[in-house]
XYZ file of C-alpha atoms in Angstrom:
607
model
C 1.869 -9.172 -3.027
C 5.190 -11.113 -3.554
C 8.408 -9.417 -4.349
C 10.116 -9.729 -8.002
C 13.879 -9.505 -9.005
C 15.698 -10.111 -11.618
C 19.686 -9.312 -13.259
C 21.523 -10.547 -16.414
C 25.035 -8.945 -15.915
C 28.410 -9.485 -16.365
C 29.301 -10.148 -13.204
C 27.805 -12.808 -10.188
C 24.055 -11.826 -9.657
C 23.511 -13.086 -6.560
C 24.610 -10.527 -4.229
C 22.041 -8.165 -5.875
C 19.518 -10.565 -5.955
C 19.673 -10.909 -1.947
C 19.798 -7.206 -1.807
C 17.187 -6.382 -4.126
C 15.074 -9.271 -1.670
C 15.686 -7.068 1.601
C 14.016 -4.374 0.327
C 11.265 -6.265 -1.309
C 10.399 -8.325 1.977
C 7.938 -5.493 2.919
C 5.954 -7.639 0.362
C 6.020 -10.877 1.631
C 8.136 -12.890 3.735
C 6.677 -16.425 4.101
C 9.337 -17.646 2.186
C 12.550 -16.519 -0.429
C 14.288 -18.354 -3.032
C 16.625 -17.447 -6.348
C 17.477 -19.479 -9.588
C 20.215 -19.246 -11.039
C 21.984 -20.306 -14.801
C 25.135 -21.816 -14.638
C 25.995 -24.353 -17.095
C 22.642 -25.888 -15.540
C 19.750 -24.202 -13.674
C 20.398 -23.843 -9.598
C 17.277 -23.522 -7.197
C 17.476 -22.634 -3.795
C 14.514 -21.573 -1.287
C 13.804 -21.143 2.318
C 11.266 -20.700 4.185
C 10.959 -17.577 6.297
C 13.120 -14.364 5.775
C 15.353 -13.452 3.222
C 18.132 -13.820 5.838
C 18.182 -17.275 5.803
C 17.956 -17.586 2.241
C 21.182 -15.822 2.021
C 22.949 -17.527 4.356
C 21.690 -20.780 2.055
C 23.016 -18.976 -0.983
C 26.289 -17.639 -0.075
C 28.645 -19.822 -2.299
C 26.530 -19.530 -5.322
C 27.301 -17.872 -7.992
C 26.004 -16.665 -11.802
C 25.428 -13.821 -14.329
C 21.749 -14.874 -14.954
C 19.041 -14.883 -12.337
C 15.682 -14.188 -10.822
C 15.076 -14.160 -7.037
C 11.360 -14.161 -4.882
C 9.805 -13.221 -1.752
C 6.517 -14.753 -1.133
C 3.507 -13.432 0.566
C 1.697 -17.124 0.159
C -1.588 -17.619 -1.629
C -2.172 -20.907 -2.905
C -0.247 -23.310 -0.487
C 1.291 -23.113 2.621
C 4.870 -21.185 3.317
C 6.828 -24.334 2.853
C 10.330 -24.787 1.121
C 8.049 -26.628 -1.910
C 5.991 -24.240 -2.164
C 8.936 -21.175 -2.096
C 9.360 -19.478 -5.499
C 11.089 -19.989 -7.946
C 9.273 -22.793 -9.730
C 10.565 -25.170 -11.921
C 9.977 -27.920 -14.953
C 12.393 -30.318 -15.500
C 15.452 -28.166 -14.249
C 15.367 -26.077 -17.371
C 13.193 -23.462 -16.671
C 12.628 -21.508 -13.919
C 9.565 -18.446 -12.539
C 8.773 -16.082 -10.494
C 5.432 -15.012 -9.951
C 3.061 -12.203 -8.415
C -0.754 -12.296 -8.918
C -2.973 -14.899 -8.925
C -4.041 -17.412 -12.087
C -7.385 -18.186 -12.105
C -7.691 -20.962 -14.421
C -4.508 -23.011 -12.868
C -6.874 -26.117 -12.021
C -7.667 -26.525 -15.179
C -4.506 -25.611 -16.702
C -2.886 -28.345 -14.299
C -4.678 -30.984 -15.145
C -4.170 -30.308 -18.951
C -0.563 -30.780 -18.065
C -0.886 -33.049 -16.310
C -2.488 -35.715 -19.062
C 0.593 -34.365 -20.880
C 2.960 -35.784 -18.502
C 3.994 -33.111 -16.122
C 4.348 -34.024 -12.734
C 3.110 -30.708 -10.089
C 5.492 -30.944 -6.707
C 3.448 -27.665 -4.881
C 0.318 -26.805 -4.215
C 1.064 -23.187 -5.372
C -0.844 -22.033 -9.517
C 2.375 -20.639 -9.983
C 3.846 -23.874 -11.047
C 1.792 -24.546 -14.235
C 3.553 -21.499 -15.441
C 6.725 -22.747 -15.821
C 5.658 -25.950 -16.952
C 3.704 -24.650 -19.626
C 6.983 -22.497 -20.954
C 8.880 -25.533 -20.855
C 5.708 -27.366 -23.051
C 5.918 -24.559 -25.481
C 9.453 -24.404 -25.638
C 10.050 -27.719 -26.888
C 7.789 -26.753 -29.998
C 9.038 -23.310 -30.554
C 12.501 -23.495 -29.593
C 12.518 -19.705 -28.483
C 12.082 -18.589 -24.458
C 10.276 -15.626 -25.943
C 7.713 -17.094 -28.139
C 7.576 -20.147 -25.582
C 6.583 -17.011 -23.294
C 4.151 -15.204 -25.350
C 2.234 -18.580 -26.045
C 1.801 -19.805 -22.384
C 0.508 -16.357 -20.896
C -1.971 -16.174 -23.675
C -3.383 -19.436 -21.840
C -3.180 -17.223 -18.777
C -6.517 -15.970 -16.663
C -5.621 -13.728 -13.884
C -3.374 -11.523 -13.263
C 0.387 -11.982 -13.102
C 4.280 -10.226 -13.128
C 6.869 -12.820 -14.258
C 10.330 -13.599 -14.644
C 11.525 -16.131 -16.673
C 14.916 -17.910 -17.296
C 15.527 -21.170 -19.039
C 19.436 -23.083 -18.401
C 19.433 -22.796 -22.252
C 19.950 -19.313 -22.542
C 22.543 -18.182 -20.378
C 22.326 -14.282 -20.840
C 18.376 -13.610 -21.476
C 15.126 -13.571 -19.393
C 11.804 -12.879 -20.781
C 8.927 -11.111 -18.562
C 5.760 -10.177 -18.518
C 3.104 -8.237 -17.140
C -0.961 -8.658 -16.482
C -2.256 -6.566 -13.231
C 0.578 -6.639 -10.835
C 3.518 -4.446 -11.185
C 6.660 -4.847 -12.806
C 9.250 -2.664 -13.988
C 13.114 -2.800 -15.620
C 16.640 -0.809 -14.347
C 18.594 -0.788 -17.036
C 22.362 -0.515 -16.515
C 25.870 -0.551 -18.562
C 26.003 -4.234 -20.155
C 23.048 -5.117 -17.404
C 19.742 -5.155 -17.237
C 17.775 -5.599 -14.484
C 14.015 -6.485 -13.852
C 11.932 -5.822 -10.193
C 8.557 -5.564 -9.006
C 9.325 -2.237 -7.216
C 12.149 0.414 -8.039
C 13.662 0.469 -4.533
C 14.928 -3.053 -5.316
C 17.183 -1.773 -7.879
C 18.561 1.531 -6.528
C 21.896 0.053 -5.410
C 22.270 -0.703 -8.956
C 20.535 1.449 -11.189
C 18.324 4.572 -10.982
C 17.137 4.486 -14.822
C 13.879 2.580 -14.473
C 11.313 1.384 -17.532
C 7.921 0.886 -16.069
C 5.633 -1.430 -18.070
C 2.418 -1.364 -19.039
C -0.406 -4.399 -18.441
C 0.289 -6.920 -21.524
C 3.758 -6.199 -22.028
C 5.946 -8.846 -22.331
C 9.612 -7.849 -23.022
C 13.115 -9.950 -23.807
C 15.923 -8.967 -21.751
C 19.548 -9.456 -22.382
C 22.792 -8.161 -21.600
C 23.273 -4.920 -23.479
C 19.663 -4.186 -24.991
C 15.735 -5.164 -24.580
C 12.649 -5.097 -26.544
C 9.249 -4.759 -25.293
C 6.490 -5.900 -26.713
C 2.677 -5.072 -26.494
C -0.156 -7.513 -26.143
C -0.494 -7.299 -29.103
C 2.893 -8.907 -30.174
C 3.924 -5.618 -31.926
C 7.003 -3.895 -30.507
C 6.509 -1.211 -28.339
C 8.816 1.968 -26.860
C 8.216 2.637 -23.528
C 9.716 6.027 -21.684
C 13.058 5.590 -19.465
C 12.418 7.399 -15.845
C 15.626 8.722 -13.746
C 14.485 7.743 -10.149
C 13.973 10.471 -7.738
C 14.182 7.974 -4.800
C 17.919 7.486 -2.915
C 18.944 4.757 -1.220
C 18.866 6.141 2.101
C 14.851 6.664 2.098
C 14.733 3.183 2.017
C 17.315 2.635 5.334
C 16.783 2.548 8.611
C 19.185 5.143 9.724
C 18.851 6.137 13.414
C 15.350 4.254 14.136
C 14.441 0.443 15.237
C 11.379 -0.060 12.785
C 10.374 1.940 9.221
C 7.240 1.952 10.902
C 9.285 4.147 13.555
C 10.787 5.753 11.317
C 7.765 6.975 9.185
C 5.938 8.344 12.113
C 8.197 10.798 12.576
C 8.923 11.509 9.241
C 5.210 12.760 8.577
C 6.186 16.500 9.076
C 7.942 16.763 6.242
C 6.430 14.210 4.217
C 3.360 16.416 4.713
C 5.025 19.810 3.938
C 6.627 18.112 0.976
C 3.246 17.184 -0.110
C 1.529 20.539 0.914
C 4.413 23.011 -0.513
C 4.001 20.804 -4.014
C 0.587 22.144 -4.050
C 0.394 25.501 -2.551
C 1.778 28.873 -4.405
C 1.426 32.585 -2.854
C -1.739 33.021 -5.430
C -3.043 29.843 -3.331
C -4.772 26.586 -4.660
C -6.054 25.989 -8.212
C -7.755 23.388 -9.892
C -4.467 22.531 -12.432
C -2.554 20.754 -9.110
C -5.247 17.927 -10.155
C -4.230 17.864 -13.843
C -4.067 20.051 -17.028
C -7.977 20.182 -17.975
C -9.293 19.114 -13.943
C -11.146 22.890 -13.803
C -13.196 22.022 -16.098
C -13.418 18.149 -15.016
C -13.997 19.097 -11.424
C -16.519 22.153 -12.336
C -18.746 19.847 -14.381
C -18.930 16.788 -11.513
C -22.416 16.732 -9.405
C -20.928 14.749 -6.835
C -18.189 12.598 -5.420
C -17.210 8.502 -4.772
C -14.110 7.666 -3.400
C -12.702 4.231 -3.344
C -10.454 2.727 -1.452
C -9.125 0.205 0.711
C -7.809 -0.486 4.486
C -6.087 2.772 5.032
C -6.979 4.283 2.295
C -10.530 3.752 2.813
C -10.298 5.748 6.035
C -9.061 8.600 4.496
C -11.685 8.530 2.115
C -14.364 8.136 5.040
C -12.761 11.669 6.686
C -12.847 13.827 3.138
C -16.962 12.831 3.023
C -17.038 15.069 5.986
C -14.758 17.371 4.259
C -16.363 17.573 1.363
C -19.919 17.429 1.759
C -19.294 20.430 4.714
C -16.928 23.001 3.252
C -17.855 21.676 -0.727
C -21.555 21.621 -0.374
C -21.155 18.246 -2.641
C -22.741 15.023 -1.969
C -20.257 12.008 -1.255
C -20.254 8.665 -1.409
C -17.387 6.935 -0.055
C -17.125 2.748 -0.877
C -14.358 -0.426 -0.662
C -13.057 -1.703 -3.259
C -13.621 -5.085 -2.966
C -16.981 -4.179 -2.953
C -18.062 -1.646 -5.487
C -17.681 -3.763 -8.415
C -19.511 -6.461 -6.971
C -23.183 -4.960 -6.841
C -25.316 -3.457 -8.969
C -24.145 0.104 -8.718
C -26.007 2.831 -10.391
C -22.898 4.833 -12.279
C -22.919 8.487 -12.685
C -20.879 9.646 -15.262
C -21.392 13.519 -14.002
C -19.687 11.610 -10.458
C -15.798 12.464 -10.047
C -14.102 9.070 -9.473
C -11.867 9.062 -6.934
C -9.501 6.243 -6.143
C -6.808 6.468 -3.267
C -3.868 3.942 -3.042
C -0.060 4.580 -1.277
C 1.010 1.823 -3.864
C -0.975 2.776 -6.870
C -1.223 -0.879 -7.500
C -3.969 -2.107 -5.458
C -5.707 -4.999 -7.468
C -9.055 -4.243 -6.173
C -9.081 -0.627 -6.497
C -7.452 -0.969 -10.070
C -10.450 -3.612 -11.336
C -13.139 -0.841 -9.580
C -11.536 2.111 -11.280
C -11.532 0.224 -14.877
C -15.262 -1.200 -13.745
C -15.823 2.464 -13.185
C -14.823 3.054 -16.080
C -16.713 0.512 -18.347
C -19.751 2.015 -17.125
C -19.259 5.469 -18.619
C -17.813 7.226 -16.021
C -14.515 9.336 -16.975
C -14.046 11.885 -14.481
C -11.168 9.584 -12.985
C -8.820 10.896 -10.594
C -6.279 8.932 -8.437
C -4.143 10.230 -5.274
C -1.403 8.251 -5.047
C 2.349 8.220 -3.669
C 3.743 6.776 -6.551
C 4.028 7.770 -9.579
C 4.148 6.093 -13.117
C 2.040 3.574 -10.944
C -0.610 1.696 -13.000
C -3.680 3.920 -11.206
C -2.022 7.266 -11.902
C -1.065 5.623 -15.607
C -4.828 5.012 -15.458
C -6.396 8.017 -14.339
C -7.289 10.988 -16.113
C -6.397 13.496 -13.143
C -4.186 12.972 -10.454
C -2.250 14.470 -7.097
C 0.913 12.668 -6.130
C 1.310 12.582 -2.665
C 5.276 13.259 -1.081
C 5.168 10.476 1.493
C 8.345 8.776 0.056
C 8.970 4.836 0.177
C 6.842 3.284 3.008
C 8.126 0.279 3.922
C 6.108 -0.651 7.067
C 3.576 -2.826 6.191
C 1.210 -0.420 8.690
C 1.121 2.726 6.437
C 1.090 5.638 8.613
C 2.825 8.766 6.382
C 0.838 7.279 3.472
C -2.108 7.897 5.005
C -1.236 11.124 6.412
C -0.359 12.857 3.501
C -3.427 11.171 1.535
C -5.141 12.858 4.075
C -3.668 16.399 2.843
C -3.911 15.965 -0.803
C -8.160 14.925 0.245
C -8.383 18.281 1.958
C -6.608 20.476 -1.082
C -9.368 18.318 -2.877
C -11.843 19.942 -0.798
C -10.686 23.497 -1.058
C -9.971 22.938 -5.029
C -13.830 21.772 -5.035
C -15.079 24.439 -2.821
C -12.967 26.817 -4.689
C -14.650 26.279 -7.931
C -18.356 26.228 -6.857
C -18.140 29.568 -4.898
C -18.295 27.739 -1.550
C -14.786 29.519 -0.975
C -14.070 32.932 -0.589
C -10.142 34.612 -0.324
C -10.330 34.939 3.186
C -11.526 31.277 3.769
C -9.120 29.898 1.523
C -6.228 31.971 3.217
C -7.353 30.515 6.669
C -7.402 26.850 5.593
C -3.706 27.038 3.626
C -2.210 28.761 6.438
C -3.599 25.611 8.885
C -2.149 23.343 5.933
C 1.084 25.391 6.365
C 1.065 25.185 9.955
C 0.259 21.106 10.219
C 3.778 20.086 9.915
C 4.738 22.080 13.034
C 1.443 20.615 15.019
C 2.659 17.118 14.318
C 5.489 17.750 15.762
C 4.356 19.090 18.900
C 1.905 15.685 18.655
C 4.793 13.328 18.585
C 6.234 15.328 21.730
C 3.738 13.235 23.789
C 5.370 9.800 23.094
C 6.515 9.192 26.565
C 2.948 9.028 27.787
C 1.596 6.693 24.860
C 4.697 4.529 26.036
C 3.062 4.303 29.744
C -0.414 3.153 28.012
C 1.051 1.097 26.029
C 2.506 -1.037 28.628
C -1.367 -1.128 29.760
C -2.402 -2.171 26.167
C 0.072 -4.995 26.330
C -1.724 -7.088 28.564
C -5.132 -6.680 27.077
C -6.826 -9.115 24.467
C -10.092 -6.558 22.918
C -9.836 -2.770 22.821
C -12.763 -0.255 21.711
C -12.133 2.980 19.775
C -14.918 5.385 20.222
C -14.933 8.887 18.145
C -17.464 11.031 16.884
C -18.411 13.084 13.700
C -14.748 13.446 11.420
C -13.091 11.515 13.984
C -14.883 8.508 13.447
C -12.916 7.124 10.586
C -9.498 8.226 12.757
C -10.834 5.992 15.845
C -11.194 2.997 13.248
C -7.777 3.821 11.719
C -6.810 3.500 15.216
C -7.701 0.205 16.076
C -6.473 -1.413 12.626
C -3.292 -0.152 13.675
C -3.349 -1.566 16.984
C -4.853 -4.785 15.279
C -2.505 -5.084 12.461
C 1.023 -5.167 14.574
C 0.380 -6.051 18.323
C -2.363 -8.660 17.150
C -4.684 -7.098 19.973
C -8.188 -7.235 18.691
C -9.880 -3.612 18.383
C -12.841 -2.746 17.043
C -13.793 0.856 16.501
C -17.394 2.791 16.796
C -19.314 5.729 16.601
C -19.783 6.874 20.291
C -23.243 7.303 20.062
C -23.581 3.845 18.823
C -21.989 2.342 22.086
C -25.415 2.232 23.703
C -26.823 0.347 20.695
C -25.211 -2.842 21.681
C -20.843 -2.650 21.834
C -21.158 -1.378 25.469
C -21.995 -5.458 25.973
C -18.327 -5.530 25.633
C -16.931 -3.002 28.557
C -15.817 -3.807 31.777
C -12.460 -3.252 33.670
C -10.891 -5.552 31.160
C -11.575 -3.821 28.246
C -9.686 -0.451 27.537
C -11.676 2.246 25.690
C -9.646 4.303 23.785
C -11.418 8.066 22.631
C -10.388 10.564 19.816
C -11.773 13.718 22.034
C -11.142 16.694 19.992
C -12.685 20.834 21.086
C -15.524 20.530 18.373
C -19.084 20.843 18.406
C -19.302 17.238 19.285
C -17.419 17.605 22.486
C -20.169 17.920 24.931
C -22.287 14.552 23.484
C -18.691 12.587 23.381
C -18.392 13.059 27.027
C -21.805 11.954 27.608
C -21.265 8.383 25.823
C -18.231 8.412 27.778
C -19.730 8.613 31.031
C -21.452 5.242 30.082
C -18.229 3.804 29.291
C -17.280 4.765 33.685
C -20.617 3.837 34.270
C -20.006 0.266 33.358
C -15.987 0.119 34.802
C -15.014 0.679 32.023
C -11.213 2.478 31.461
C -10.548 5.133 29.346
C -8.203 6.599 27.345
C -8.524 9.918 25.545
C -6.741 11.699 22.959
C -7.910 15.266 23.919
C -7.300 19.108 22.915
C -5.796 21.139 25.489
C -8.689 22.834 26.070
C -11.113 20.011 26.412
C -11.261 19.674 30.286
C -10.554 16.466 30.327
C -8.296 15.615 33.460
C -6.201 12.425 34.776
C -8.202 10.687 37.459
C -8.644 7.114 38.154
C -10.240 4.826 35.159
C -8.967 8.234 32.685
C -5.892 8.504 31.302
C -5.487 11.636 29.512
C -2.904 12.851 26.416
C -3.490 16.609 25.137
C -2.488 17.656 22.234
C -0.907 21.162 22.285
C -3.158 22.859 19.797
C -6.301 22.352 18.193
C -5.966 21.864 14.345
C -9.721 23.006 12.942
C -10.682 21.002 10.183
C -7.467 19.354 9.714
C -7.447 18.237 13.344
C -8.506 14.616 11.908
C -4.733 14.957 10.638
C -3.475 15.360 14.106
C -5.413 13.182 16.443
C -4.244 10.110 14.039
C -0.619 10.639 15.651
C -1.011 9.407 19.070
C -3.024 6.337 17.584
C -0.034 5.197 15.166
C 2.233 5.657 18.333
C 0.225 3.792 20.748
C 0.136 1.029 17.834
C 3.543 0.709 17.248
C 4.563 1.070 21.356
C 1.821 -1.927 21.782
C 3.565 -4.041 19.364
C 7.504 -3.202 21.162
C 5.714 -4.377 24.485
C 4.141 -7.256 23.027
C 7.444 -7.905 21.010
C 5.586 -8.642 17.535
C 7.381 -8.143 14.341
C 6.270 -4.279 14.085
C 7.272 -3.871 10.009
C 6.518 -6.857 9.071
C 3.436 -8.580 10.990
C 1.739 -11.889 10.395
C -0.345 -12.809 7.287
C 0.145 -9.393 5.754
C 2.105 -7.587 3.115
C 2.372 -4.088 2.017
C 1.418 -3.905 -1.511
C -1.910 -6.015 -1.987
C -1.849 -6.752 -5.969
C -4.122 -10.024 -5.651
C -7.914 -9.542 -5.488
């Protein structure tokens, strides 16, 4: 989950390395450092933010370097620990991933005379370069030989202080792409590094190692063999990845999920309506032929898969089975190649939903589709079918518009599926695209109520344990809602089906423990209340996210928000507003770090 850049230019790197850091920090931000070659090799690392690294770095200067920002795995976030890694001041590496086998790779190198200064299993990297360099002579074959004694997965960067305009990368499971520029070159774990510099992006493929110089490159396959890979003009500007008029991206996103959703929605929908070929060229037939449906997922993502079972099983009339990643691969699953295989990831790089698609996969089952909000990603790359969600960058490390619009692209699933097995007739189908149409507007009238999730927020602030209750759809929105609230005001929150509060979490309520409840005008309405009424019962205080017409009043122990229209089946969509804001107004009171919050990173590429 660390962030990757890299230059060889004509001109003093450094600037664009600290740049190119800012925008990566989304990805980690225990601690930054940059090495540089200049008639010697020049480390320097911090710990903490990529601020302070710069402010270290400002006199230093070269045409050659690679810079890191670490999300810490294997040791502590200390200065010896900080990236990038050395052996014997001649070469130098970043890393993201994880190597498996680095205890027993250290002490190989160990009996041959290398001495280790961090804890991290990024460090026998380098030091097995510099091993193979010295019989080789080459930075490239030195390269080639040590990550064949790789396990694990892994981007590099590598520069040695004898070659003063060349670095040599690689690629195994985490992401890592070039920007190639006039007389420079430039290499990143994410494009929105390198969009003050370049907007012509190569993305490589797992096992690709490639040689990068001044004025050309070659890639090469795992293989060895050379290998052409296609040049991509990024669609993404610099100011999607800005600030602009808000305090926090996380800010910022909420309110941008209007239009991220009618970007991903008018993308999708023509005036003949949905079909089957928004999923890929041959997904009719794919999608006509599956008996059933697994998502996989994880965090976010999982949620959103946990509200399209509803979807899909109820409008569909298909059976669903909805997992985590982490887990699927790691039981004796009974595969189903007739199953459409669905993974969902905002990064499209998620290491444990990549390893359960290509577990999927070994076990016969090739009805793969991703939904994803980035493309040439390795899961799209991956995936026989897929829908590219318009969310933009997300650079909050709480993904709100990602999940959103994931959301969207699960419900044209549902009407794509439906569509195809009769379940769906023209008037139907006109009904639920003009409610698609219409969501953009309805979460803008949701984000009107702000001011009054800033009041219960202030509540929220002083509070240590909060319950989400929700029934039916809502369910997975309530627990979306409290890993929000967890993730960036650090307030525990633990979420529930209402009628399971009787079944032991209403141990937990008293006056001290604010219940917060996704109340929406459905079927479910009347049994909500009910559980909810135990919740008073107890002294218990409650706050409800309720439909205008739900009859739910302000009153002493009820604090009440109403959303100013009902959304039908997309009201999931909807009621997940006022949660994200509550979140993020929790966090301002508490005065966390709202974008980037403890112990986390955005793009999780280690298992």
């Amino acid at each position: 989950m660390c962030g990757i850049i890299g230059a060889v230019a004509q001109r003093n790197v450094v600037p664009i390395l600290i740049e190119g850091l800012k925008r990566l920090e989304y990805r980690g931000y225990d601690s930054a450092g940059l090495a540089v070659v200049n008639q010697g090799l020049s480390r320097h690392r911090s710990v903490g933010r990529v601020a302070e690294l710069a402010i270290l770095s400002k006199n230093v200067k070269g045409n050659l370097g690679i810079a890191h920002t670490r999300w810490a795995t294997h040791g502590a976030p200390t200065e010896r620990n900080a990236h990038p890694h050395a052996s014997r001041d001649e070469i130098a590496v970043v890393h993201n991933g994880i190597i498996e086998n680095h205890v027993e790779l250290r002490k190989k190198l160990e009996d041959l005379g290398y001495q280790f200064e961090s804890e991290t299993d990024t460090e026998v990297i380098a030091h097995l370069v510099h091993h193979h360099r010295r019989s080789t002579g080459d930075l490239l074959a030195a390269t080639l030989a040590a990550i064949k004694e790789l396990k694990g997965a892994y981007a590099i960067a590598v520069v040695s202080s004898n070659s003063q305009d060349r670095m040599v990368c690689a690629r195994e499971g985490s992401p890592l792409l070039l920007g190639l520029g006039i007389e420079e070159n430039f290499v990143a774990s994410d494009a929105s590094a390198l969009l003050p510099v370049t907007r012509k992006m190569v993305y490589l493929e797992d096992g690709d190692v490639v040689d990068v110089g001044l004025l050309e490159y070659q890639i090469y396959d795992r293989e060895g063999r050379p290998a052409e890979r296609k040049v991509y003009l990024s669609e993404l500007s610099q100011e999607t990845s800005e600030l602009g008029k808000y305090r926090h991206f996380m800010q910022k996103e909420i309110f941008e999920q209007p239009k991220a959703i009618a970007d991903t929605i008018d993308s999708a929908i023509n005036e003949c309506g949905i079909s089957p070929r928004l999923f890929g060229q041959d997904a009719e037939e794919i999608l006509k032929d599956a008996d059933s449906v697994t998502i996989i997922a994880c965090g976010t993502s999982y949620h959103a898969g946990l509200v399209a079972r509803y979807w899909i099983e109820s409008l569909a009339g298909i059976a669903c089975n909805v997992e985590v990643a982490s887990e699927y691969r790691y039981r004796e699953s009974i595969s189903n190649p007739k199953s459409l295989f669905v993974t969902i990831s905002q990064s499209g790089e998620t290491a444990d939903t990549l390893a359960a698609l290509n577990y999927a996969k070994s076990k016969g089952q090739t009805k793969t589709l991703s939904i994803c909000n980035v493309d040439e990603s390795a899961l799209v790359r991956q995936s026989r079918l897929r829908f590219l969600t318009r969310a933009g960058p997300e650079i909050g490390v709480a993904s709100t518009k990602a999940f959103t619009t994931q959301l969207a692209a699960l419900f044209l699933l549902t009407l794509v599926l439906a569509k195809i097995r009769g379940k769906l007739d023209s008037a139907m189908e006109a009904a639920h695209l003009e409610s698609l149409r219409r969501l953009p507007h309805a979460i803008n009238h949701a984000l009107e109520i702000e001011p009054k999730i800033v009041r219960w927020a202030e509540k929220f602030s002083e509070k240590h344990h909060a319950l989400f209750l929700a029934r039916g759809v809502h369910y997975p929105i309530a627990l979306e809602g409290a890993l929000k609230l967890k993730e960036i005001s650090y307030i525990h929150a633990e979420a529930y089906p209402a009628g399971e509060l009787k079944h032991g979490p209403l141990a937990l309520v008293d006056s001290n423990m604010p219940v917060v409840c996704v109340a929406p005008s459905d079927g479910l309405l009347e049994k909500l209340k009910s559980n909810l009424q135990e919740v008073r019962a107890r002294g218990g205080e409650l706050y409800v996210v309720a439909d205008e017409d739900s009859h739910f009043h302000d009153e002493e122990s009820i604090h009440v928000v109403r959303m100013a229209e009902h959304a039908d089946h997309l009201s999931p969509i909807l009621h997940a507003i006022p949660l994200q804001l509550l979140a993020y107004h929790a966090a301002l009171q508490k005065g966390t770090d709202v974008d980037k919050p403890r112990n986390l990173a955005k793009s999780v590429t280690v298992e």
